[in-house]
Amino acid sequence: MSATQVVIEAPGAHRVEEHTPREPGPGEALVAVHAVGICGSDREVYQGNRPEGYVRYPLTPGHEWSGTVSAVGAAVPTGLVGRKVVGEGFRNCQVCDRCHAGETTLCSYGYEETGFTQPGAMATTLTLPARLLHPLPDDADLTAAALLEPAACIAAAALKGNARPGERVAVVGTGTLGMFAVQFLRAVSPGELLVVGTRGDREALSRQFGATDFRTKSQELPDDFDVVIETAGSASAARTAASLLRRGGRLVLTGIPAAGADGLDPTDLVVRQLEVHTVFGAPPDAWAHTVRVFAAGLLDPLPLITHELPLTEFPQAIELMGAGDPKVGKVLLRP
């Protein structure tokens, strides 16, 4: 099969064309892409409603991916060649105060990310800084590993929530991120693990991943949980998540509601002394945590994948993502 890539010329306009691998320069690696996931932000890029400054056209999208290193440039360990890998998306500067603190998603020198402002993985190969790579075990399933980018974002939330064994924990949201949150929380042996969502058809999968209880938002909800992770991306979900907490509980918000949405009640936050954390992307420690948990067999992305299509069917994949069909989970493209 010839080397190909998807290029979005401008909102609503794309082409599939021949791809020429870019040889890795100093500090870089060339990766043969195995699979690339599609998420809502890729749909935003295609439709043209990604916020200004967070996309640069023309663009090869693709920020959720897995692959195998086929070549490295100068000053990169040659032992990486042949390794299965996933990679961070944020192209951080490595010299600002936030980068030195390990908060690379908050880099002070502006936003650059694979698949949004830099060439992404919807291509036969991807060339990127080798420092962004996270090697996987030799026996890793690369199809499953293509979902480790969204998993890493939730790993960041799980680390901030700092759930301890025996604590009562909950997840609000039943999409891909919610199901990863269930798995990360299950791994710390909670005393109770509740999932709250709007779709009753997600109960079986939630329980498969370790939930001990499942409720829809229309049902009576408790208010005595230690840690709650919100993954749904709506203001109402954030308020529901806060309402589940005991006094002094810990809330982690990962969703980005529409601008101007009604937020949490500051009086309630203060009076109940809630500890509120937020997550934007995944810093290196969250990526490393994700790879460890995945390698230990405690994270199983495969049940979330419902469709695998060739790269040439990019528009069909975008349609699937936006159809609202409950039978459509994670969609992967295979170069």
mmCIF file of C-alpha atoms in Angstrom:
data_model
loop_
_atom_site.group_PDB
_atom_site.id
_atom_site.type_symbol
_atom_site.label_atom_id
_atom_site.label_comp_id
_atom_site.label_asym_id
_atom_site.label_seq_id
_atom_site.Cartn_x
_atom_site.Cartn_y
_atom_site.Cartn_z
ATOM 1 C CA MET A 1 0.000 0.000 0.000
ATOM 2 C CA SER A 2 1.311 3.446 -0.872
ATOM 3 C CA ALA A 3 2.028 5.993 1.842
ATOM 4 C CA THR A 4 -0.920 8.341 2.366
ATOM 5 C CA GLN A 5 -2.015 11.194 4.603
ATOM 6 C CA VAL A 6 -5.141 13.197 5.336
ATOM 7 C CA VAL A 7 -4.845 16.958 4.864
ATOM 8 C CA ILE A 8 -7.554 19.378 5.996
ATOM 9 C CA GLU A 9 -7.037 22.377 3.740
ATOM 10 C CA ALA A 10 -9.634 24.527 5.500
ATOM 11 C CA PRO A 11 -12.845 23.892 7.433
ATOM 12 C CA GLY A 12 -14.924 21.338 5.527
ATOM 13 C CA ALA A 13 -12.280 20.753 2.851
ATOM 14 C CA HIS A 14 -9.923 17.786 2.948
ATOM 15 C CA ARG A 15 -7.955 15.530 0.651
ATOM 16 C CA VAL A 16 -6.153 12.207 0.941
ATOM 17 C CA GLU A 17 -2.799 12.436 -0.784
ATOM 18 C CA GLU A 18 0.566 10.739 -1.102
ATOM 19 C CA HIS A 19 2.680 10.995 2.029
ATOM 20 C CA THR A 20 6.445 11.449 2.044
ATOM 21 C CA PRO A 21 8.056 10.562 5.389
ATOM 22 C CA ARG A 22 10.195 13.330 6.867
ATOM 23 C CA GLU A 23 13.563 12.020 7.984
ATOM 24 C CA PRO A 24 14.167 12.716 11.676
ATOM 25 C CA GLY A 25 16.506 15.567 12.507
ATOM 26 C CA PRO A 26 18.586 15.902 15.690
ATOM 27 C CA GLY A 27 16.487 14.930 18.713
ATOM 28 C CA GLU A 28 13.661 13.532 16.575
ATOM 29 C CA ALA A 29 12.177 10.112 15.814
ATOM 30 C CA LEU A 30 10.298 8.750 12.808
ATOM 31 C CA VAL A 31 7.325 6.577 13.793
ATOM 32 C CA ALA A 32 5.392 4.178 11.566
ATOM 33 C CA VAL A 33 1.787 4.851 12.610
ATOM 34 C CA HIS A 34 -0.255 1.771 13.519
ATOM 35 C CA ALA A 35 -3.590 3.401 14.374
ATOM 36 C CA VAL A 36 -4.988 6.851 15.110
ATOM 37 C CA GLY A 37 -8.131 7.689 17.056
ATOM 38 C CA ILE A 38 -10.703 10.349 16.257
ATOM 39 C CA CYS A 39 -12.183 12.519 18.984
ATOM 40 C CA GLY A 40 -14.494 15.507 19.191
ATOM 41 C CA SER A 41 -11.644 17.967 18.758
ATOM 42 C CA ASP A 42 -10.774 16.407 15.361
ATOM 43 C CA ARG A 43 -14.374 17.003 14.353
ATOM 44 C CA GLU A 44 -13.986 20.618 15.513
ATOM 45 C CA VAL A 45 -10.908 20.982 13.303
ATOM 46 C CA TYR A 46 -12.777 19.605 10.290
ATOM 47 C CA GLN A 47 -15.869 21.752 10.881
ATOM 48 C CA GLY A 48 -13.894 24.889 11.675
ATOM 49 C CA ASN A 49 -15.127 25.574 15.203
ATOM 50 C CA ARG A 50 -11.881 24.962 17.035
ATOM 51 C CA PRO A 51 -10.961 28.157 18.970
ATOM 52 C CA GLU A 52 -8.634 30.580 17.207
ATOM 53 C CA GLY A 53 -4.988 29.914 18.010
ATOM 54 C CA TYR A 54 -5.639 26.210 18.627
ATOM 55 C CA VAL A 55 -5.482 25.078 14.992
ATOM 56 C CA ARG A 56 -3.361 25.947 11.964
ATOM 57 C CA TYR A 57 -4.483 25.083 8.415
ATOM 58 C CA PRO A 58 -3.606 23.290 6.218
ATOM 59 C CA LEU A 59 -3.176 20.441 8.646
ATOM 60 C CA THR A 60 -2.721 16.694 8.940
ATOM 61 C CA PRO A 61 -4.810 15.905 12.041
ATOM 62 C CA GLY A 62 -4.383 13.062 14.517
ATOM 63 C CA HIS A 63 -3.276 13.381 18.151
ATOM 64 C CA GLU A 64 -4.356 9.965 19.510
ATOM 65 C CA TRP A 65 -2.016 7.386 18.031
ATOM 66 C CA SER A 66 0.294 4.416 18.463
ATOM 67 C CA GLY A 67 3.131 3.133 16.337
ATOM 68 C CA THR A 68 6.645 1.745 16.048
ATOM 69 C CA VAL A 69 9.858 3.762 15.847
ATOM 70 C CA SER A 70 11.519 3.161 12.485
ATOM 71 C CA ALA A 71 14.395 5.684 12.642
ATOM 72 C CA VAL A 72 15.926 8.260 14.969
ATOM 73 C CA GLY A 73 17.991 11.384 14.454
ATOM 74 C CA ALA A 74 21.230 12.476 16.077
ATOM 75 C CA ALA A 75 21.366 12.595 19.891
ATOM 76 C CA VAL A 76 18.525 10.061 20.245
ATOM 77 C CA PRO A 77 19.175 6.610 21.749
ATOM 78 C CA THR A 78 19.325 4.089 18.924
ATOM 79 C CA GLY A 79 17.662 1.555 21.231
ATOM 80 C CA LEU A 80 14.353 3.277 20.465
ATOM 81 C CA VAL A 81 14.377 1.910 16.914
ATOM 82 C CA GLY A 82 11.903 -0.962 16.708
ATOM 83 C CA ARG A 83 10.137 -0.031 19.949
ATOM 84 C CA LYS A 84 6.371 0.267 20.173
ATOM 85 C CA VAL A 85 5.481 3.762 21.354
ATOM 86 C CA VAL A 86 2.826 6.348 22.060
ATOM 87 C CA GLY A 87 3.591 10.053 22.298
ATOM 88 C CA GLU A 88 2.651 13.270 24.019
ATOM 89 C CA GLY A 89 0.998 15.895 21.866
ATOM 90 C CA PHE A 90 1.988 19.179 23.486
ATOM 91 C CA ARG A 91 5.159 20.583 21.868
ATOM 92 C CA ASN A 92 6.317 22.385 25.005
ATOM 93 C CA CYS A 93 9.412 24.609 25.124
ATOM 94 C CA GLN A 94 11.171 22.802 28.015
ATOM 95 C CA VAL A 95 12.739 26.046 29.312
ATOM 96 C CA CYS A 96 9.926 28.097 30.885
ATOM 97 C CA ASP A 97 8.989 27.995 34.546
ATOM 98 C CA ARG A 98 5.925 25.765 34.003
ATOM 99 C CA CYS A 99 7.822 23.277 31.863
ATOM 100 C CA HIS A 100 10.556 23.003 34.508
ATOM 101 C CA ALA A 101 7.820 22.350 37.069
ATOM 102 C CA GLY A 102 6.590 19.446 34.918
ATOM 103 C CA GLU A 103 3.399 21.292 33.914
ATOM 104 C CA THR A 104 4.171 21.107 30.213
ATOM 105 C CA THR A 105 0.542 21.577 29.136
ATOM 106 C CA LEU A 106 0.768 25.079 30.634
ATOM 107 C CA CYS A 107 3.908 26.068 28.681
ATOM 108 C CA SER A 108 4.381 29.843 28.861
ATOM 109 C CA TYR A 109 5.583 30.139 25.262
ATOM 110 C CA GLY A 110 2.282 29.455 23.583
ATOM 111 C CA TYR A 111 0.293 26.499 22.327
ATOM 112 C CA GLU A 112 1.693 23.964 19.869
ATOM 113 C CA GLU A 113 0.251 20.444 19.609
ATOM 114 C CA THR A 114 0.574 17.465 17.288
ATOM 115 C CA GLY A 115 -2.499 17.197 15.081
ATOM 116 C CA PHE A 116 -3.646 20.777 15.653
ATOM 117 C CA THR A 117 -0.812 23.180 14.899
ATOM 118 C CA GLN A 118 1.828 20.585 13.959
ATOM 119 C CA PRO A 119 1.475 17.621 11.558
ATOM 120 C CA GLY A 120 -0.470 14.770 13.155
ATOM 121 C CA ALA A 121 -0.734 11.019 12.860
ATOM 122 C CA MET A 122 -3.387 10.629 10.160
ATOM 123 C CA ALA A 123 -0.542 9.619 7.903
ATOM 124 C CA THR A 124 1.610 6.567 7.279
ATOM 125 C CA THR A 125 4.401 8.054 9.406
ATOM 126 C CA LEU A 126 4.868 10.792 12.003
ATOM 127 C CA THR A 127 8.101 12.637 12.805
ATOM 128 C CA LEU A 128 8.270 14.302 16.199
ATOM 129 C CA PRO A 129 10.656 15.134 19.078
ATOM 130 C CA ALA A 130 11.823 11.858 20.602
ATOM 131 C CA ARG A 131 11.517 13.306 24.114
ATOM 132 C CA LEU A 132 7.735 13.094 23.696
ATOM 133 C CA LEU A 133 7.748 9.320 23.187
ATOM 134 C CA HIS A 134 6.713 6.764 25.796
ATOM 135 C CA PRO A 135 7.939 3.244 24.977
ATOM 136 C CA LEU A 136 5.512 0.364 25.491
ATOM 137 C CA PRO A 137 6.193 -3.278 26.380
ATOM 138 C CA ASP A 138 7.205 -5.415 23.410
ATOM 139 C CA ASP A 139 3.962 -7.414 23.647
ATOM 140 C CA ALA A 140 1.697 -4.347 23.842
ATOM 141 C CA ASP A 141 -1.445 -4.297 21.689
ATOM 142 C CA LEU A 142 -0.915 -1.250 19.468
ATOM 143 C CA THR A 143 -4.595 -1.038 18.555
ATOM 144 C CA ALA A 144 -5.509 -0.648 22.223
ATOM 145 C CA ALA A 145 -2.562 1.703 22.771
ATOM 146 C CA ALA A 146 -3.948 4.180 20.235
ATOM 147 C CA LEU A 147 -6.357 5.246 22.988
ATOM 148 C CA LEU A 148 -3.692 6.023 25.578
ATOM 149 C CA GLU A 149 -3.790 9.762 24.803
ATOM 150 C CA PRO A 150 -7.325 10.276 26.182
ATOM 151 C CA ALA A 151 -6.430 7.830 28.940
ATOM 152 C CA ALA A 152 -3.452 10.012 29.894
ATOM 153 C CA CYS A 153 -5.718 13.046 30.234
ATOM 154 C CA ILE A 154 -7.814 11.091 32.734
ATOM 155 C CA ALA A 155 -4.697 9.768 34.449
ATOM 156 C CA ALA A 156 -3.880 13.406 35.190
ATOM 157 C CA ALA A 157 -7.298 13.730 36.833
ATOM 158 C CA ALA A 158 -6.876 10.516 38.802
ATOM 159 C CA LEU A 159 -3.487 11.661 40.098
ATOM 160 C CA LYS A 160 -4.955 14.996 41.218
ATOM 161 C CA GLY A 161 -7.909 13.274 42.882
ATOM 162 C CA ASN A 162 -5.448 11.110 44.814
ATOM 163 C CA ALA A 163 -8.049 8.498 45.724
ATOM 164 C CA ARG A 164 -6.912 6.150 48.469
ATOM 165 C CA PRO A 165 -7.853 2.498 48.993
ATOM 166 C CA GLY A 166 -11.248 2.199 50.644
ATOM 167 C CA GLU A 167 -12.462 5.680 49.749
ATOM 168 C CA ARG A 168 -15.844 6.228 48.105
ATOM 169 C CA VAL A 169 -15.271 7.499 44.579
ATOM 170 C CA ALA A 170 -17.501 8.467 41.655
ATOM 171 C CA VAL A 171 -17.335 9.318 37.962
ATOM 172 C CA VAL A 172 -19.759 11.668 36.205
ATOM 173 C CA GLY A 173 -19.905 10.946 32.467
ATOM 174 C CA THR A 174 -19.997 7.666 30.559
ATOM 175 C CA GLY A 175 -18.084 8.430 27.370
ATOM 176 C CA THR A 176 -14.554 7.282 26.584
ATOM 177 C CA LEU A 177 -13.054 9.525 29.267
ATOM 178 C CA GLY A 178 -15.572 8.388 31.858
ATOM 179 C CA MET A 179 -14.843 4.733 31.190
ATOM 180 C CA PHE A 180 -11.115 5.380 31.572
ATOM 181 C CA ALA A 181 -11.784 7.209 34.841
ATOM 182 C CA VAL A 182 -13.626 4.148 36.129
ATOM 183 C CA GLN A 183 -10.624 1.948 35.333
ATOM 184 C CA PHE A 184 -8.075 4.260 36.960
ATOM 185 C CA LEU A 185 -10.190 4.570 40.107
ATOM 186 C CA ARG A 186 -10.865 0.826 40.223
ATOM 187 C CA ALA A 187 -7.100 0.256 40.277
ATOM 188 C CA VAL A 188 -6.777 1.935 43.699
ATOM 189 C CA SER A 189 -9.281 -0.452 45.353
ATOM 190 C CA PRO A 190 -12.071 1.963 46.302
ATOM 191 C CA GLY A 191 -14.685 1.059 48.878
ATOM 192 C CA GLU A 192 -17.387 2.107 46.427
ATOM 193 C CA LEU A 193 -17.284 3.225 42.787
ATOM 194 C CA LEU A 194 -20.363 4.997 41.447
ATOM 195 C CA VAL A 195 -20.902 6.022 37.817
ATOM 196 C CA VAL A 196 -23.442 8.734 36.988
ATOM 197 C CA GLY A 197 -24.509 9.355 33.405
ATOM 198 C CA THR A 198 -27.389 10.144 31.095
ATOM 199 C CA ARG A 199 -27.296 6.846 29.184
ATOM 200 C CA GLY A 200 -28.572 3.756 30.943
ATOM 201 C CA ASP A 201 -27.097 1.580 28.190
ATOM 202 C CA ARG A 202 -23.608 2.298 29.603
ATOM 203 C CA GLU A 203 -24.306 0.508 32.870
ATOM 204 C CA ALA A 204 -23.044 -2.897 31.720
ATOM 205 C CA LEU A 205 -19.754 -1.486 30.435
ATOM 206 C CA SER A 206 -19.321 0.628 33.579
ATOM 207 C CA ARG A 207 -19.725 -2.447 35.754
ATOM 208 C CA GLN A 208 -17.411 -4.436 33.477
ATOM 209 C CA PHE A 209 -14.711 -1.834 34.179
ATOM 210 C CA GLY A 210 -15.259 -1.961 37.943
ATOM 211 C CA ALA A 211 -18.230 0.225 38.907
ATOM 212 C CA THR A 212 -20.144 -1.013 41.945
ATOM 213 C CA ASP A 213 -23.166 1.231 41.298
ATOM 214 C CA PHE A 214 -24.655 3.044 38.302
ATOM 215 C CA ARG A 215 -27.284 5.768 38.289
ATOM 216 C CA THR A 216 -28.700 8.251 35.830
ATOM 217 C CA LYS A 217 -28.967 11.891 36.813
ATOM 218 C CA SER A 218 -32.747 11.527 37.124
ATOM 219 C CA GLN A 219 -32.334 9.099 40.019
ATOM 220 C CA GLU A 220 -31.685 10.030 43.633
ATOM 221 C CA LEU A 221 -27.985 10.669 44.122
ATOM 222 C CA PRO A 222 -25.839 10.432 47.278
ATOM 223 C CA ASP A 223 -23.847 13.316 48.743
ATOM 224 C CA ASP A 224 -21.106 11.659 50.763
ATOM 225 C CA PHE A 225 -18.345 10.688 48.321
ATOM 226 C CA ASP A 226 -14.658 11.382 48.927
ATOM 227 C CA VAL A 227 -13.522 11.881 45.311
ATOM 228 C CA VAL A 228 -15.485 12.669 42.136
ATOM 229 C CA ILE A 229 -14.049 12.955 38.608
ATOM 230 C CA GLU A 230 -16.198 14.812 36.055
ATOM 231 C CA THR A 231 -15.680 13.847 32.401
ATOM 232 C CA ALA A 232 -18.873 14.916 30.628
ATOM 233 C CA GLY A 233 -17.901 18.451 29.647
ATOM 234 C CA SER A 234 -21.097 20.270 30.642
ATOM 235 C CA ALA A 235 -21.758 22.790 33.384
ATOM 236 C CA SER A 236 -24.627 20.670 34.695
ATOM 237 C CA ALA A 237 -22.267 17.681 34.963
ATOM 238 C CA ALA A 238 -19.855 19.805 37.004
ATOM 239 C CA ARG A 239 -22.666 20.786 39.368
ATOM 240 C CA THR A 240 -23.804 17.169 39.670
ATOM 241 C CA ALA A 241 -20.237 16.108 40.427
ATOM 242 C CA ALA A 242 -19.927 18.715 43.198
ATOM 243 C CA SER A 243 -23.261 17.653 44.707
ATOM 244 C CA LEU A 244 -22.000 14.079 45.142
ATOM 245 C CA LEU A 245 -19.193 15.117 47.495
ATOM 246 C CA ARG A 246 -19.040 15.028 51.258
ATOM 247 C CA ARG A 247 -17.828 18.126 53.063
ATOM 248 C CA GLY A 248 -14.105 18.432 52.397
ATOM 249 C CA GLY A 249 -14.328 16.123 49.380
ATOM 250 C CA ARG A 250 -12.136 16.343 46.278
ATOM 251 C CA LEU A 251 -13.515 17.308 42.860
ATOM 252 C CA VAL A 252 -11.624 17.021 39.568
ATOM 253 C CA LEU A 253 -13.072 18.699 36.472
ATOM 254 C CA THR A 254 -11.853 17.602 33.024
ATOM 255 C CA GLY A 255 -14.617 18.749 30.663
ATOM 256 C CA ILE A 256 -14.713 22.117 28.903
ATOM 257 C CA PRO A 257 -18.294 23.465 28.786
ATOM 258 C CA ALA A 258 -19.422 26.109 26.332
ATOM 259 C CA ALA A 259 -18.208 29.601 27.157
ATOM 260 C CA GLY A 260 -20.419 31.521 29.572
ATOM 261 C CA ALA A 261 -21.989 28.441 31.143
ATOM 262 C CA ASP A 262 -23.301 28.713 34.682
ATOM 263 C CA GLY A 263 -20.619 27.424 36.994
ATOM 264 C CA LEU A 264 -20.305 26.063 40.501
ATOM 265 C CA ASP A 265 -21.663 28.002 43.461
ATOM 266 C CA PRO A 266 -18.668 29.602 45.231
ATOM 267 C CA THR A 267 -20.599 29.797 48.504
ATOM 268 C CA ASP A 268 -21.198 26.049 48.364
ATOM 269 C CA LEU A 269 -17.525 25.399 47.587
ATOM 270 C CA VAL A 270 -16.369 27.468 50.570
ATOM 271 C CA VAL A 271 -18.968 26.353 53.109
ATOM 272 C CA ARG A 272 -18.360 22.695 52.296
ATOM 273 C CA GLN A 273 -14.612 23.342 51.901
ATOM 274 C CA LEU A 274 -14.430 21.364 48.675
ATOM 275 C CA GLU A 275 -11.041 20.813 47.082
ATOM 276 C CA VAL A 276 -11.399 21.590 43.364
ATOM 277 C CA HIS A 277 -8.867 20.578 40.726
ATOM 278 C CA THR A 278 -8.966 20.997 36.947
ATOM 279 C CA VAL A 279 -7.103 19.237 34.149
ATOM 280 C CA PHE A 280 -6.047 20.518 30.706
ATOM 281 C CA GLY A 281 -4.277 17.827 28.723
ATOM 282 C CA ALA A 282 -1.744 15.368 30.085
ATOM 283 C CA PRO A 283 1.701 16.275 31.464
ATOM 284 C CA PRO A 284 4.567 13.745 31.333
ATOM 285 C CA ASP A 285 3.881 12.179 34.744
ATOM 286 C CA ALA A 286 0.322 11.371 33.693
ATOM 287 C CA TRP A 287 1.589 9.755 30.479
ATOM 288 C CA ALA A 288 4.118 7.684 32.406
ATOM 289 C CA HIS A 289 1.407 6.627 34.864
ATOM 290 C CA THR A 290 -0.891 5.624 31.999
ATOM 291 C CA VAL A 291 1.745 3.473 30.326
ATOM 292 C CA ARG A 292 2.535 1.732 33.627
ATOM 293 C CA VAL A 293 -1.132 1.017 34.364
ATOM 294 C CA PHE A 294 -1.678 -0.190 30.783
ATOM 295 C CA ALA A 295 1.403 -2.427 30.924
ATOM 296 C CA ALA A 296 0.178 -3.906 34.207
ATOM 297 C CA GLY A 297 -3.087 -4.962 32.564
ATOM 298 C CA LEU A 298 -5.208 -2.595 34.655
ATOM 299 C CA LEU A 299 -6.373 -0.512 31.692
ATOM 300 C CA ASP A 300 -8.311 -2.085 28.828
ATOM 301 C CA PRO A 301 -9.175 0.312 25.978
ATOM 302 C CA LEU A 302 -10.316 -2.379 23.520
ATOM 303 C CA PRO A 303 -14.006 -2.579 24.573
ATOM 304 C CA LEU A 304 -14.316 1.135 23.790
ATOM 305 C CA ILE A 305 -13.355 0.665 20.108
ATOM 306 C CA THR A 306 -16.340 -0.006 17.844
ATOM 307 C CA HIS A 307 -15.047 0.937 14.381
ATOM 308 C CA GLU A 308 -11.748 0.622 12.493
ATOM 309 C CA LEU A 309 -11.547 2.210 9.045
ATOM 310 C CA PRO A 310 -8.799 2.825 6.477
ATOM 311 C CA LEU A 311 -7.315 6.314 6.356
ATOM 312 C CA THR A 312 -9.093 6.937 3.050
ATOM 313 C CA GLU A 313 -12.452 6.819 4.871
ATOM 314 C CA PHE A 314 -11.713 9.880 7.006
ATOM 315 C CA PRO A 315 -14.998 11.669 6.130
ATOM 316 C CA GLN A 316 -17.019 8.558 7.008
ATOM 317 C CA ALA A 317 -15.199 8.386 10.339
ATOM 318 C CA ILE A 318 -16.028 12.032 11.059
ATOM 319 C CA GLU A 319 -19.689 11.336 10.225
ATOM 320 C CA LEU A 320 -19.753 8.349 12.546
ATOM 321 C CA MET A 321 -18.366 10.460 15.370
ATOM 322 C CA GLY A 322 -21.063 13.088 14.971
ATOM 323 C CA ALA A 323 -24.062 10.859 14.318
ATOM 324 C CA GLY A 324 -25.050 10.514 17.960
ATOM 325 C CA ASP A 325 -25.505 6.767 17.540
ATOM 326 C CA PRO A 326 -25.112 5.030 20.923
ATOM 327 C CA LYS A 327 -23.596 2.056 19.108
ATOM 328 C CA VAL A 328 -20.648 4.194 17.976
ATOM 329 C CA GLY A 329 -17.816 4.276 20.492
ATOM 330 C CA LYS A 330 -14.237 5.007 19.617
ATOM 331 C CA VAL A 331 -13.406 5.183 15.914
ATOM 332 C CA LEU A 332 -9.879 4.327 14.725
ATOM 333 C CA LEU A 333 -8.235 4.975 11.379
ATOM 334 C CA ARG A 334 -5.563 2.586 10.125
ATOM 335 C CA PRO A 335 -2.949 4.072 7.742
#
